[in-house]
Every structure is written in C-alpha cells, then in structure tokens.
PDB file of C-alpha atoms in Angstrom:
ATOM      1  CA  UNK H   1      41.596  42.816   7.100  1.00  0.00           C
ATOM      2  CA  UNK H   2      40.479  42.302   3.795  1.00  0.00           C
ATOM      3  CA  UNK H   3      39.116  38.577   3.763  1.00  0.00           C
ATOM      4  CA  UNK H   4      41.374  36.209   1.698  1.00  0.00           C
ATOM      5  CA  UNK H   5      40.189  35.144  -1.520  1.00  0.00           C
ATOM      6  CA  UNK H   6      39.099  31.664  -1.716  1.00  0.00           C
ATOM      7  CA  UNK H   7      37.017  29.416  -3.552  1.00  0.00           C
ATOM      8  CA  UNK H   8      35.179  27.667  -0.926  1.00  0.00           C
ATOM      9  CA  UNK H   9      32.177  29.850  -0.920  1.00  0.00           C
ATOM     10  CA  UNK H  10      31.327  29.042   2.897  1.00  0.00           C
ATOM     11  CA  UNK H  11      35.352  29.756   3.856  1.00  0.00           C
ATOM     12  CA  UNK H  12      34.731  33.439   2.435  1.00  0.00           C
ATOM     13  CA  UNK H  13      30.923  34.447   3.778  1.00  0.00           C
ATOM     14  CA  UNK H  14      32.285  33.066   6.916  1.00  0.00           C
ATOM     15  CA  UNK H  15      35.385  35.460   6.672  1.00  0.00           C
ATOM     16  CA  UNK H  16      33.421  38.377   5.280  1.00  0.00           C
ATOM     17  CA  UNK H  17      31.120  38.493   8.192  1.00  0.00           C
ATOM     18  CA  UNK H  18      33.493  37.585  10.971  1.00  0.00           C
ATOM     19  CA  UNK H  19      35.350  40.769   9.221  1.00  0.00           C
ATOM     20  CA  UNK H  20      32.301  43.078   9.789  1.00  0.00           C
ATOM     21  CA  UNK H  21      31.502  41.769  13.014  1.00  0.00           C
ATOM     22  CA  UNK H  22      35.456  42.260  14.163  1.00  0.00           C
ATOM     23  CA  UNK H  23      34.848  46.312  12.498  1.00  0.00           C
ATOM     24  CA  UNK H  24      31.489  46.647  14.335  1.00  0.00           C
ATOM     25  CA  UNK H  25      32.948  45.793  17.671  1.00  0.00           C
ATOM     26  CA  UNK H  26      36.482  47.670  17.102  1.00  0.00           C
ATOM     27  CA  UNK H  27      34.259  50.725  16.899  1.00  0.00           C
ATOM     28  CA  UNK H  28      32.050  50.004  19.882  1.00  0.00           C
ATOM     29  CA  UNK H  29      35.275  49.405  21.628  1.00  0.00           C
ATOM     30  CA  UNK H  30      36.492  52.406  21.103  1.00  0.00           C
ATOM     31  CA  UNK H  31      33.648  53.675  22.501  1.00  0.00           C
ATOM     32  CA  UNK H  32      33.494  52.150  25.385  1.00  0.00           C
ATOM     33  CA  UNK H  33      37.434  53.231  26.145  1.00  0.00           C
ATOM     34  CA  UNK H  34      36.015  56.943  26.001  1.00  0.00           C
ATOM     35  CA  UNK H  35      33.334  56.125  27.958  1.00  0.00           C
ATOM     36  CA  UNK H  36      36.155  54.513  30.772  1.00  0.00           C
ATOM     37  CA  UNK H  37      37.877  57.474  30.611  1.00  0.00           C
ATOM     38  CA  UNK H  38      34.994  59.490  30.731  1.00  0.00           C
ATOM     39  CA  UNK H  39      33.923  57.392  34.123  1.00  0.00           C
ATOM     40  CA  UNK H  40      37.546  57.966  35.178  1.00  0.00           C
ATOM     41  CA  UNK H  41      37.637  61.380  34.731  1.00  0.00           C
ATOM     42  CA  UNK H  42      34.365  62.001  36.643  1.00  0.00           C
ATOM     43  CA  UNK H  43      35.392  59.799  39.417  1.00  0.00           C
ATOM     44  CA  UNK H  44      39.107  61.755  39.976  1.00  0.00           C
ATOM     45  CA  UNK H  45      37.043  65.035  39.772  1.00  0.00           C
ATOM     46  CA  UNK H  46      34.331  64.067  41.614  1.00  0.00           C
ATOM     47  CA  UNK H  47      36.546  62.809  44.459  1.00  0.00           C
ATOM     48  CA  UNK H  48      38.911  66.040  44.349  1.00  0.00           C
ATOM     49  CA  UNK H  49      36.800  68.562  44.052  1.00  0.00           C
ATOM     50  CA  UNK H  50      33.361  68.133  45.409  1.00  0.00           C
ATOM     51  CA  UNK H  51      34.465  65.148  48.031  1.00  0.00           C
ATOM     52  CA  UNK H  52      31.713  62.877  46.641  1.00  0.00           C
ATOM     53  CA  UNK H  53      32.311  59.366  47.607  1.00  0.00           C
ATOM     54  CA  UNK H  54      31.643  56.937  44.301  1.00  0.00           C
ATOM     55  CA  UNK H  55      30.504  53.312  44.491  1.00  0.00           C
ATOM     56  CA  UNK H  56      30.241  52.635  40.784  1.00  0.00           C
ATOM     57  CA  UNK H  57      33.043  54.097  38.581  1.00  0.00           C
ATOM     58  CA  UNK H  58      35.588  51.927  39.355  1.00  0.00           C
ATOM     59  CA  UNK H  59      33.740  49.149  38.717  1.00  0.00           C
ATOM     60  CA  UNK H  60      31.831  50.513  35.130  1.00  0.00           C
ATOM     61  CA  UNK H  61      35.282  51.299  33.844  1.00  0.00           C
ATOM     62  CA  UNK H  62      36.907  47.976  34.510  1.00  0.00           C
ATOM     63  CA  UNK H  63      33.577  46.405  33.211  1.00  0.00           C
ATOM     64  CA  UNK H  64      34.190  48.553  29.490  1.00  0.00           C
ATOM     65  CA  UNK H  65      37.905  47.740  29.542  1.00  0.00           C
ATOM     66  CA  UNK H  66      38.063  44.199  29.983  1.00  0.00           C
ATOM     67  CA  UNK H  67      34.693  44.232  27.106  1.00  0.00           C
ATOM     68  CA  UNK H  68      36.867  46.586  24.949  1.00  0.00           C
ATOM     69  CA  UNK H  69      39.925  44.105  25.325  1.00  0.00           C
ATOM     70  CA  UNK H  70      38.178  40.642  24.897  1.00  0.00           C
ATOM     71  CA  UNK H  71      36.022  41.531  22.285  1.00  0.00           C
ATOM     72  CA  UNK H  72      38.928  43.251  20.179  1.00  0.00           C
ATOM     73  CA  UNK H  73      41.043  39.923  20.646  1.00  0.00           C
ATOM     74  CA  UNK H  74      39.739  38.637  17.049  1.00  0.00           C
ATOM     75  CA  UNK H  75      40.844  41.542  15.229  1.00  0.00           C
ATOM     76  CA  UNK H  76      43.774  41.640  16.141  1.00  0.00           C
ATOM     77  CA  UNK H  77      44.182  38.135  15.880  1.00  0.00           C
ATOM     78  CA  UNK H  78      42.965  39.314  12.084  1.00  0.00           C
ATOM     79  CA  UNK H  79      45.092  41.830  11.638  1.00  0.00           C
ATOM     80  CA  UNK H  80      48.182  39.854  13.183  1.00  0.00           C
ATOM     81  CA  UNK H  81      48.967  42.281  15.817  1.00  0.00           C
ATOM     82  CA  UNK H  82      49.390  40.140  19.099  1.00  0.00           C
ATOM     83  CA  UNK H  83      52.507  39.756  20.168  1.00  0.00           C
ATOM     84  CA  UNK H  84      55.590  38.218  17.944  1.00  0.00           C
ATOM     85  CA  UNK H  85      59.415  37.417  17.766  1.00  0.00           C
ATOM     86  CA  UNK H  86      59.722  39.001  14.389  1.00  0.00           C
ATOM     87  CA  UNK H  87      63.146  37.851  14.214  1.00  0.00           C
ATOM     88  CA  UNK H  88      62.012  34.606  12.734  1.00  0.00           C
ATOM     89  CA  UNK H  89      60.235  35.653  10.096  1.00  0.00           C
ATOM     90  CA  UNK H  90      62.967  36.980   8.308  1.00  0.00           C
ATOM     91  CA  UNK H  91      65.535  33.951   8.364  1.00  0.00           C
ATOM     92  CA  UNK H  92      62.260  31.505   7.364  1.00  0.00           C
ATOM     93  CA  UNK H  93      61.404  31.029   3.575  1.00  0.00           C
ATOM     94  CA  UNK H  94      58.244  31.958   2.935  1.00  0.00           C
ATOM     95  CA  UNK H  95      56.781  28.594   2.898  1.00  0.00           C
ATOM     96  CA  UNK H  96      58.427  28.027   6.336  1.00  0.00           C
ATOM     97  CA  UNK H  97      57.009  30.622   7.587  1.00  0.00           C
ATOM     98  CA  UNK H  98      53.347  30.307   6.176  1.00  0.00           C
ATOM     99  CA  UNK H  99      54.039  26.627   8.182  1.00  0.00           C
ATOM    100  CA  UNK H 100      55.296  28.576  11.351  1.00  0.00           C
ATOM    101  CA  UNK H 101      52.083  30.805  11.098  1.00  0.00           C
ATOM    102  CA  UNK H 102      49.871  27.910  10.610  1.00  0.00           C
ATOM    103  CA  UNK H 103      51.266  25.623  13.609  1.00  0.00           C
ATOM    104  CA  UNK H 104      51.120  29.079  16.117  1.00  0.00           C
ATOM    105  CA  UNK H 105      47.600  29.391  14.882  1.00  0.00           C
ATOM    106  CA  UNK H 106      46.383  25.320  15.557  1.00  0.00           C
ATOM    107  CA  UNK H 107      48.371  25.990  19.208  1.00  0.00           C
ATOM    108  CA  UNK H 108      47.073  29.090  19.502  1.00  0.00           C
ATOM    109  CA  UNK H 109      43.408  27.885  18.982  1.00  0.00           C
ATOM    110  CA  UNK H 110      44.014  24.809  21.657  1.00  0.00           C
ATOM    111  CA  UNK H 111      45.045  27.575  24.356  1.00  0.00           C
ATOM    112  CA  UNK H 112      42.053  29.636  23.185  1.00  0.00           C
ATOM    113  CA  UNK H 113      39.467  26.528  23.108  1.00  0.00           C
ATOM    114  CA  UNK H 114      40.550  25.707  26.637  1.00  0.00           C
ATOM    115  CA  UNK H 115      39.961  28.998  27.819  1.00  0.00           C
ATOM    116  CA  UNK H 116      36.748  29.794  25.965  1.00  0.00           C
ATOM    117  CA  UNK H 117      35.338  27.090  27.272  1.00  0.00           C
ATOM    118  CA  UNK H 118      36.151  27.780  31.560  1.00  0.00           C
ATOM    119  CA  UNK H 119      35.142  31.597  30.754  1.00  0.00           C
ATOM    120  CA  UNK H 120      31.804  29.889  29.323  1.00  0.00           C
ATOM    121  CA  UNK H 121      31.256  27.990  32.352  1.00  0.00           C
ATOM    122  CA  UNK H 122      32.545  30.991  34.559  1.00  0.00           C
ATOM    123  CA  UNK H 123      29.738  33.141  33.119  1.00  0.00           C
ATOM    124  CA  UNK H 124      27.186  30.506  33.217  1.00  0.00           C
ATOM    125  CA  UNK H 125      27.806  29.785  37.135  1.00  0.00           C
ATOM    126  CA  UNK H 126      28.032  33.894  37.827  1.00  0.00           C
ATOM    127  CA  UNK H 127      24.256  33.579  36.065  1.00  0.00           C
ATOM    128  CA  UNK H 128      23.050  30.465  38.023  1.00  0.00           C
ATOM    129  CA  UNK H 129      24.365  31.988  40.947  1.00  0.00           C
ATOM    130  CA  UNK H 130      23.494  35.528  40.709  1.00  0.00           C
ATOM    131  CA  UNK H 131      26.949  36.356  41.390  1.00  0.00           C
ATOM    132  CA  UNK H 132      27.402  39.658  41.681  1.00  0.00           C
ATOM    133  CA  UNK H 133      30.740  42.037  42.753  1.00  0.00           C
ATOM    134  CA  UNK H 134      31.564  42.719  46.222  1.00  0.00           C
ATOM    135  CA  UNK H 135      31.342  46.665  46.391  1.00  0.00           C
ATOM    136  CA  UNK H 136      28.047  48.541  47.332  1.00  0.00           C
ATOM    137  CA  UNK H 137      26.822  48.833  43.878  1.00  0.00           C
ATOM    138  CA  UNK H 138      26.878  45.011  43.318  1.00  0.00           C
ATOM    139  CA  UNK H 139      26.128  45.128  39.693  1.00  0.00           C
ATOM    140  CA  UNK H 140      26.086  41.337  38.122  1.00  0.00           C
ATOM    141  CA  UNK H 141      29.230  39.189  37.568  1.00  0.00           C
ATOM    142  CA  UNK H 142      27.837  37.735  34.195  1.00  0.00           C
ATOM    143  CA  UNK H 143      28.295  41.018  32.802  1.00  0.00           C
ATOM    144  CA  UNK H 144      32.230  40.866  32.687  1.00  0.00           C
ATOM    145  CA  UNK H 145      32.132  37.096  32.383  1.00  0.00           C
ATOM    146  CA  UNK H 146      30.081  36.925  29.175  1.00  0.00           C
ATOM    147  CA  UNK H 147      31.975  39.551  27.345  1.00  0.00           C
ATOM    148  CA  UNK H 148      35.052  37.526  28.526  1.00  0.00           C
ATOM    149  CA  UNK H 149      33.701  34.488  26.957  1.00  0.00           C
ATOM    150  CA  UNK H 150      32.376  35.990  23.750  1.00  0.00           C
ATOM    151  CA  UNK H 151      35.591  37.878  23.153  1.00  0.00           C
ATOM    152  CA  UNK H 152      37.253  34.765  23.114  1.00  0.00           C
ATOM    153  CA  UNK H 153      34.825  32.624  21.155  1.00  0.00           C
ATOM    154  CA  UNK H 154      35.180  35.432  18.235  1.00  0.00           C
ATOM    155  CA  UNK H 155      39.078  34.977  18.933  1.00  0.00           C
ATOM    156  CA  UNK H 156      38.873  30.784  18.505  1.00  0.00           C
ATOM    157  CA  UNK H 157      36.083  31.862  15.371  1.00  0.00           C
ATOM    158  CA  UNK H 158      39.257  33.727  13.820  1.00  0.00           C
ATOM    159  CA  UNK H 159      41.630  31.171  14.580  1.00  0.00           C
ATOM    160  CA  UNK H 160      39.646  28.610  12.950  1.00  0.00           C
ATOM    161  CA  UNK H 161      39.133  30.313  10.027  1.00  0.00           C
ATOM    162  CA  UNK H 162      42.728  31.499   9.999  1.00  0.00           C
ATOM    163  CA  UNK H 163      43.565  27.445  10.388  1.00  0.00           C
ATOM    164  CA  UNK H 164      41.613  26.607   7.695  1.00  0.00           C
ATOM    165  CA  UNK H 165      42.072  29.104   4.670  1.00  0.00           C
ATOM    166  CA  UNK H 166      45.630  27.377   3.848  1.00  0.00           C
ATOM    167  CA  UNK H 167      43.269  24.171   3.437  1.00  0.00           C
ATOM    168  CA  UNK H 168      41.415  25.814   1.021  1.00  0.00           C
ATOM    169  CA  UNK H 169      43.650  26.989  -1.292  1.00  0.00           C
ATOM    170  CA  UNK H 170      42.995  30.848  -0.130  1.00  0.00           C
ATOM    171  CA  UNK H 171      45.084  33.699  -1.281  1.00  0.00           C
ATOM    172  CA  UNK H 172      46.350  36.618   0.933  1.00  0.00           C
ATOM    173  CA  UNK H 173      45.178  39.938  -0.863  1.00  0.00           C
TER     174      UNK H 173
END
C-alpha cells in the first residue's frame, strides 16, 4: 500500500513505517510458510520412508503458520483484502461508502482491541508460567502467544491509522 497522502506530518511517518514494517514481515512470512512446508515435507518423508518417529515438526510448523498468519493480519488489513460483501460497494455512493469503510474499521478496531489485549495477557501468563506444549519436545507457549499478540497489535496499529486518515484530510493515491 502506498501510504495516503496527508498533511499531518505524524499521520504519514506513522503510515510510512507501519508500511515497511507490514513489507518486512510479508516477506519473513513467506519464509516461514516454506520453512512449514519444508518441516512438513521432512516429517511425511521421514515417517514413510525411514520410519523415524518425530516429536517436533508438527509443532514448528503450526508455530510458523499461526506467526505467518497473525503477523500478516495488518497488511492485509492495508491492502483491504480480508473478507467483504462486495455487493455493497457498488449500490453505495462513494461518500457512503468511504462512511461504510470507516464505521467497519472503528468496529473492526473494538473486536481487534478486545482481542489484542486477552492474547497480551495469554502470552504474558504462558511467560509467568513457563507454559509450555504438551508433546515431548515441550518447546515454550509464549512463542505462539506473542506472535499472536503482536500480529494483532500491528492489525489494531493499522486500524487506527486507517480510522484516522479520513480525520486528517488524507488522500487515497
């Protein structure tokens, strides 16, 4: 997403680094997805071929995904990719539907505060606790939880700043 032009000065540093924070993690995303599959892979062939039991894979891979998926949630929140009735949008005016977007966003950021805030407490209790998963390699809880809760702060970052460039008399590019 290009970042909206604006004249608030903070508005658009705050969008042009939330922007190349959002493109940094989209590419270690992808990353990590190869690596799952990678993990995958082994752990299929390792199991099928050689008869090796694994205690880790399963576990790594879901680890990447759920990092790959939370941490993406702000760009796509940027790029307006989550999930819409499209329908809508083409019996609104324009202005109705700039409103529409708004009013999803401010809702949209409520649900996302909410939840940001348990998977902040979730990850600080899995730390406290030295949670860790029930399988033989027992690798730390507050691994998945803290990406969980980052993702999702970047997400209510983007909403906020998606909530408040209207305010400032921003521009769509």
């Amino acid at each position: 997403m290009k970042a909206p032009a604006t004249s608030n000065p903070l508005v658009a540093t705050l969008g042009r680094t939330l922007d190349l924070c959002n493109r940094v993690i989209v590419v270690l995303a992808g990353i990590a997805l190869v690596a799952a599959c990678g993990i995958l892979s082994y752990s299929v062939l390792g199991r099928a071929l050689f008869k090796s039991p694994n205690y880790w894979q399963d576990e790594a891979a879901v680890f990447l995904l759920v990092g790959a998926t939370f941490m993406t949630a702000a760009y796509v929140q940027s790029q307006r990719g989550h999930v819409a009735i499209e329908a809508f949008t083409s019996l609104m005016s324009p202005v109705a539907n700039r409103i529409r977007l708004w009013l999803v966003d401010v809702a949209s950021l409520a649900f996302c505060g909410f939840f940001t805030w348990k998977s902040w407490t979730l990850a600080h209790e899995a730390y406290v606790d030295g949670q860790v998963s029930n399988s033989m390699w027992s690798p730390p809880l507050v691994i998945p939880y803290a990406l969980m809760a980052l993702g999702m702060s970047l997400l209510c970052f983007q909403l906020l700043l998606q909530i408040m460039l209207p305010l400032t008399g921003a521009q769509r590019r």
